[in-house]
Tab-separated table of C-alpha atoms in Angstrom:
chain	number	residue	atom	x	y	z
F	1	UNK	CA	198.971	31.985	112.439
F	2	UNK	CA	198.315	29.639	109.519
F	3	UNK	CA	200.736	30.263	106.656
F	4	UNK	CA	199.465	28.578	103.514
F	5	UNK	CA	200.537	24.919	103.446
F	6	UNK	CA	202.481	25.440	106.716
F	7	UNK	CA	205.426	27.004	104.893
F	8	UNK	CA	208.403	28.359	106.841
F	9	UNK	CA	208.994	32.077	106.408
F	10	UNK	CA	211.868	32.894	104.085
F	11	UNK	CA	211.400	29.820	101.905
F	12	UNK	CA	208.523	30.890	99.682
F	13	UNK	CA	207.148	33.505	97.299
F	14	UNK	CA	203.447	33.035	96.604
F	15	UNK	CA	202.749	35.929	94.224
F	16	UNK	CA	204.615	35.653	90.922
F	17	UNK	CA	203.651	36.597	87.355
F	18	UNK	CA	205.024	35.108	84.130
F	19	UNK	CA	204.777	35.836	80.424
F	20	UNK	CA	201.399	34.063	80.519
F	21	UNK	CA	200.059	37.399	81.768
F	22	UNK	CA	202.156	40.527	82.353
F	23	UNK	CA	205.426	39.138	83.698
F	24	UNK	CA	208.751	39.395	81.900
F	25	UNK	CA	209.962	35.818	82.413
F	26	UNK	CA	208.687	32.469	81.163
F	27	UNK	CA	207.669	29.880	83.780
F	28	UNK	CA	210.909	27.912	83.331
F	29	UNK	CA	212.936	31.093	83.827
F	30	UNK	CA	210.998	31.863	87.012
F	31	UNK	CA	211.902	28.426	88.391
F	32	UNK	CA	215.544	29.076	87.599
F	33	UNK	CA	215.474	32.480	89.306
F	34	UNK	CA	213.643	31.057	92.334
F	35	UNK	CA	216.273	28.358	92.766
F	36	UNK	CA	219.081	30.901	92.560
F	37	UNK	CA	217.616	32.978	95.403
F	38	UNK	CA	217.092	29.909	97.580
F	39	UNK	CA	213.322	29.508	97.464
F	40	UNK	CA	211.713	26.123	98.080
F	41	UNK	CA	208.060	26.884	97.281
F	42	UNK	CA	206.543	29.305	94.790
F	43	UNK	CA	203.145	29.997	93.323
F	44	UNK	CA	202.534	31.193	89.794
F	45	UNK	CA	199.622	33.627	90.066
F	46	UNK	CA	199.094	35.091	86.615
F	47	UNK	CA	196.243	37.494	86.013
F	48	UNK	CA	193.037	35.687	84.987
F	49	UNK	CA	194.858	32.781	83.342
F	50	UNK	CA	196.394	29.407	84.212
F	51	UNK	CA	198.419	29.143	81.006
F	52	UNK	CA	201.807	29.254	82.749
F	53	UNK	CA	200.999	26.659	85.394
F	54	UNK	CA	201.380	23.354	83.590
F	55	UNK	CA	204.892	24.172	82.385
F	56	UNK	CA	205.945	25.306	85.858
F	57	UNK	CA	204.462	22.261	87.599
F	58	UNK	CA	205.976	19.812	85.130
F	59	UNK	CA	209.462	21.308	85.473
F	60	UNK	CA	209.390	21.837	89.253
F	61	UNK	CA	210.908	18.443	90.240
F	62	UNK	CA	214.013	19.149	88.167
F	63	UNK	CA	214.543	22.321	90.198
F	64	UNK	CA	213.680	20.723	93.552
F	65	UNK	CA	210.876	23.259	93.887
F	66	UNK	CA	207.236	22.975	94.898
F	67	UNK	CA	204.848	24.933	92.688
F	68	UNK	CA	201.463	25.702	94.236
F	69	UNK	CA	198.807	26.092	91.506
F	70	UNK	CA	197.607	29.682	91.723
F	71	UNK	CA	195.858	32.535	89.934
F	72	UNK	CA	195.031	36.206	90.480
F	73	UNK	CA	191.459	37.037	89.506
F	74	UNK	CA	190.236	40.579	88.800
F	75	UNK	CA	187.080	41.407	90.726
F	76	UNK	CA	185.103	44.501	91.640
F	77	UNK	CA	183.385	45.556	94.843
F	78	UNK	CA	181.895	48.967	95.714
F	79	UNK	CA	183.335	50.495	92.524
F	80	UNK	CA	186.845	49.347	93.494
F	81	UNK	CA	189.099	46.853	91.752
F	82	UNK	CA	189.832	43.995	94.171
F	83	UNK	CA	192.362	41.319	93.199
F	84	UNK	CA	191.748	37.859	94.640
F	85	UNK	CA	194.490	35.238	94.740
F	86	UNK	CA	193.500	31.603	94.385
F	87	UNK	CA	195.750	28.854	95.751
F	88	UNK	CA	195.795	25.047	95.802
F	89	UNK	CA	193.659	24.951	92.664
F	90	UNK	CA	192.741	21.303	92.129
F	91	UNK	CA	190.551	21.450	89.024
F	92	UNK	CA	192.733	23.397	86.601
F	93	UNK	CA	190.595	22.496	83.598
F	94	UNK	CA	187.414	23.816	85.218
F	95	UNK	CA	188.940	27.131	86.204
F	96	UNK	CA	190.700	27.465	82.847
F	97	UNK	CA	187.392	27.110	81.016
F	98	UNK	CA	185.674	29.610	83.285
F	99	UNK	CA	188.420	32.149	82.657
F	100	UNK	CA	188.011	31.887	78.874
F	101	UNK	CA	185.802	34.981	78.843
F	102	UNK	CA	188.588	36.950	80.522
F	103	UNK	CA	191.092	35.879	77.891
F	104	UNK	CA	188.779	36.936	75.065
F	105	UNK	CA	188.059	40.235	76.795
F	106	UNK	CA	191.800	40.917	77.109
F	107	UNK	CA	192.182	40.503	73.342
F	108	UNK	CA	189.374	42.954	72.608
F	109	UNK	CA	190.679	45.375	75.209
F	110	UNK	CA	194.144	45.326	73.637
F	111	UNK	CA	192.687	46.135	70.216
F	112	UNK	CA	190.762	49.097	71.635
F	113	UNK	CA	193.844	50.446	73.426
F	114	UNK	CA	195.909	50.133	70.250
F	115	UNK	CA	193.217	52.022	68.333
F	116	UNK	CA	193.354	54.813	70.914
F	117	UNK	CA	197.122	55.115	70.585
F	118	UNK	CA	196.759	55.316	66.824
F	119	UNK	CA	194.272	58.171	67.205
F	120	UNK	CA	196.719	59.864	69.579
F	121	UNK	CA	199.349	59.893	66.819
F	122	UNK	CA	201.334	56.896	68.099
F	123	UNK	CA	200.484	54.155	65.602
F	124	UNK	CA	201.256	50.578	66.641
F	125	UNK	CA	199.804	47.257	65.553
F	126	UNK	CA	198.666	44.130	67.344
F	127	UNK	CA	201.653	42.367	65.787
F	128	UNK	CA	203.995	44.927	67.412
F	129	UNK	CA	202.543	44.073	70.798
F	130	UNK	CA	202.596	40.299	70.223
F	131	UNK	CA	206.341	40.495	69.618
F	132	UNK	CA	206.522	41.381	73.316
F	133	UNK	CA	203.624	39.399	74.799
F	134	UNK	CA	204.283	36.211	72.830
F	135	UNK	CA	201.452	33.720	73.145
F	136	UNK	CA	200.322	34.955	76.554
F	137	UNK	CA	197.528	37.317	77.499
F	138	UNK	CA	198.138	40.855	76.251
F	139	UNK	CA	198.267	43.241	79.211
F	140	UNK	CA	198.862	46.968	79.425
F	141	UNK	CA	202.611	46.620	80.196
F	142	UNK	CA	203.082	44.807	76.874
F	143	UNK	CA	201.429	47.667	75.001
F	144	UNK	CA	203.464	50.200	76.964
F	145	UNK	CA	206.666	48.379	75.995
F	146	UNK	CA	205.600	48.445	72.338
F	147	UNK	CA	205.104	52.206	72.577
F	148	UNK	CA	208.627	52.572	73.972
F	149	UNK	CA	210.110	50.294	71.279
F	150	UNK	CA	208.486	52.507	68.629
F	151	UNK	CA	210.196	55.530	70.169
F	152	UNK	CA	207.036	57.343	71.245
F	153	UNK	CA	208.064	57.429	74.917
F	154	UNK	CA	211.247	57.184	76.967
F	155	UNK	CA	210.063	54.355	79.224
F	156	UNK	CA	206.929	52.497	80.279
F	157	UNK	CA	206.503	54.704	83.345
F	158	UNK	CA	206.035	57.682	81.026
F	159	UNK	CA	203.491	55.710	78.989
F	160	UNK	CA	201.422	54.884	82.056
F	161	UNK	CA	201.721	58.347	83.592
F	162	UNK	CA	200.546	60.155	80.473
F	163	UNK	CA	198.502	57.712	78.398
F	164	UNK	CA	197.790	54.242	79.791
F	165	UNK	CA	197.209	54.559	83.527
F	166	UNK	CA	193.692	54.363	84.921
F	167	UNK	CA	191.578	57.161	83.469
F	168	UNK	CA	194.282	58.289	81.009
F	169	UNK	CA	193.528	58.892	77.291
F	170	UNK	CA	194.428	55.382	76.049
F	171	UNK	CA	193.036	53.415	78.998
F	172	UNK	CA	190.262	50.856	78.512
F	173	UNK	CA	188.660	49.188	81.533
F	174	UNK	CA	189.274	45.465	81.934
F	175	UNK	CA	186.607	42.887	82.681
F	176	UNK	CA	186.105	42.289	86.389
F	177	UNK	CA	183.870	39.796	88.176
F	178	UNK	CA	181.746	40.740	91.159
F	179	UNK	CA	183.874	39.923	94.208
F	180	UNK	CA	181.616	37.134	95.552
F	181	UNK	CA	181.654	35.428	92.148
F	182	UNK	CA	185.450	35.491	92.023
F	183	UNK	CA	185.656	33.877	95.462
F	184	UNK	CA	183.103	31.253	94.450
F	185	UNK	CA	184.936	30.491	91.194
F	186	UNK	CA	188.154	29.733	93.063
F	187	UNK	CA	186.427	27.565	95.633
F	188	UNK	CA	184.500	25.579	93.042
F	189	UNK	CA	187.871	24.713	91.469
F	190	UNK	CA	188.987	23.340	94.839
F	191	UNK	CA	191.089	26.329	95.859
F	192	UNK	CA	191.216	28.865	98.662
F	193	UNK	CA	190.572	32.573	98.052
F	194	UNK	CA	193.007	35.141	99.465
F	195	UNK	CA	192.704	38.928	99.393
F	196	UNK	CA	195.695	40.258	97.441
F	197	UNK	CA	197.808	43.222	98.615
F	198	UNK	CA	195.199	44.694	100.998
F	199	UNK	CA	197.488	47.660	101.589
F	200	UNK	CA	196.450	49.023	98.215
F	201	UNK	CA	192.887	49.471	99.468
F	202	UNK	CA	193.875	52.044	102.141
F	203	UNK	CA	190.669	51.236	104.017
F	204	UNK	CA	190.719	48.814	106.934
F	205	UNK	CA	186.936	48.906	107.308
F	206	UNK	CA	186.566	47.713	103.717
F	207	UNK	CA	189.118	44.955	104.338
F	208	UNK	CA	187.094	43.830	107.357
F	209	UNK	CA	183.970	43.835	105.194
F	210	UNK	CA	185.653	41.634	102.588
F	211	UNK	CA	186.823	39.275	105.315
F	212	UNK	CA	183.276	38.959	106.631
F	213	UNK	CA	182.110	38.011	103.129
F	214	UNK	CA	183.832	34.708	103.769
F	215	UNK	CA	187.270	35.006	102.172
F	216	UNK	CA	189.738	32.292	103.235
F	217	UNK	CA	192.914	34.304	103.683
F	218	UNK	CA	194.805	37.569	103.405
F	219	UNK	CA	198.135	38.466	101.817
F	220	UNK	CA	199.874	39.816	104.904
F	221	UNK	CA	203.341	40.307	103.370
F	222	UNK	CA	203.828	42.156	100.088
F	223	UNK	CA	206.643	44.288	98.712
F	224	UNK	CA	204.447	47.413	99.139
F	225	UNK	CA	203.412	46.647	102.728
F	226	UNK	CA	205.327	48.342	105.484
F	227	UNK	CA	206.001	46.602	108.815
F	228	UNK	CA	203.136	48.429	110.497
F	229	UNK	CA	200.678	47.430	107.764
F	230	UNK	CA	201.820	43.811	107.798
F	231	UNK	CA	201.393	43.702	111.577
F	232	UNK	CA	197.839	45.046	111.269
F	233	UNK	CA	196.928	42.524	108.553
F	234	UNK	CA	198.404	39.726	110.638
F	235	UNK	CA	196.233	40.791	113.568
F	236	UNK	CA	193.175	40.735	111.303
F	237	UNK	CA	194.075	37.254	110.091
F	238	UNK	CA	194.527	35.956	113.626
F	239	UNK	CA	191.273	37.556	114.776
F	240	UNK	CA	189.286	35.918	111.965
F	241	UNK	CA	191.276	32.656	111.822
F	242	UNK	CA	192.420	33.267	108.248
F	243	UNK	CA	195.199	31.746	106.173
F	244	UNK	CA	198.079	34.180	105.694
F	245	UNK	CA	200.313	34.416	102.630
F	246	UNK	CA	203.105	36.572	101.294
F	247	UNK	CA	204.651	37.319	97.950
F	248	UNK	CA	206.750	39.779	96.015
F	249	UNK	CA	204.146	40.308	93.262
F	250	UNK	CA	207.081	39.712	90.941
F	251	UNK	CA	206.765	40.908	87.344
F	252	UNK	CA	210.285	41.952	86.304
F	253	UNK	CA	213.767	42.772	87.556
F	254	UNK	CA	212.631	45.949	89.302
F	255	UNK	CA	210.948	43.619	91.809
F	256	UNK	CA	212.993	41.347	94.066
F	257	UNK	CA	211.870	37.741	93.820
F	258	UNK	CA	211.467	36.223	97.280
F	259	UNK	CA	211.617	39.582	99.099
F	260	UNK	CA	208.377	40.918	100.527
F	261	UNK	CA	208.851	41.608	104.252
């Protein structure tokens, strides 16, 4: 078994989101939380952006933490959304420039979602959403929070269940790369490509197919993986000599940072 960077189990969380994408906490706050729960190594893996990395890396020594440069890229394969984690990114500038199209697409997507909510009788503005998202990428959770703040829904779960979830009236599809292109993008920036939360796919044959496409690793441990699933993914990794990783997929306080087994 090859855990990324030879990390001891229990000391790391390699799947964390910040306010640079759809997380609740700023990079500095994530470092503080990670220290409090006893972590030694973390990876910031925001969706389709590296904007939170430089702050986290620069502050890491003060917290006695190692921050592995990471990202989570949205890809598509066989009509399915497949998230690919990139780790050990060496050329941050190159990958940042290549993700520029994603950032622009997120802006346009947010505007279209807001327009849909307005037509549904729940008027909000881009400025309402930016009060929540700050300077980071606008993601659906930010818009859902704005809807709740306006009093149109009780909580964000209600917003997603009735309006903003996939295929719901206010949903707008996000930009996704073909899976092979996402893998190649990560590698060209010096990183390794890891299949994120394979348990979400519910199809072991498809996971095997993705592995055979030449992916470098698999996220064996995740807060939504049961022990049986994790054991199966670990067997797959060992069979194909893959890197294994684990992370909480932390976004907010409903997730437990550092807990994913």
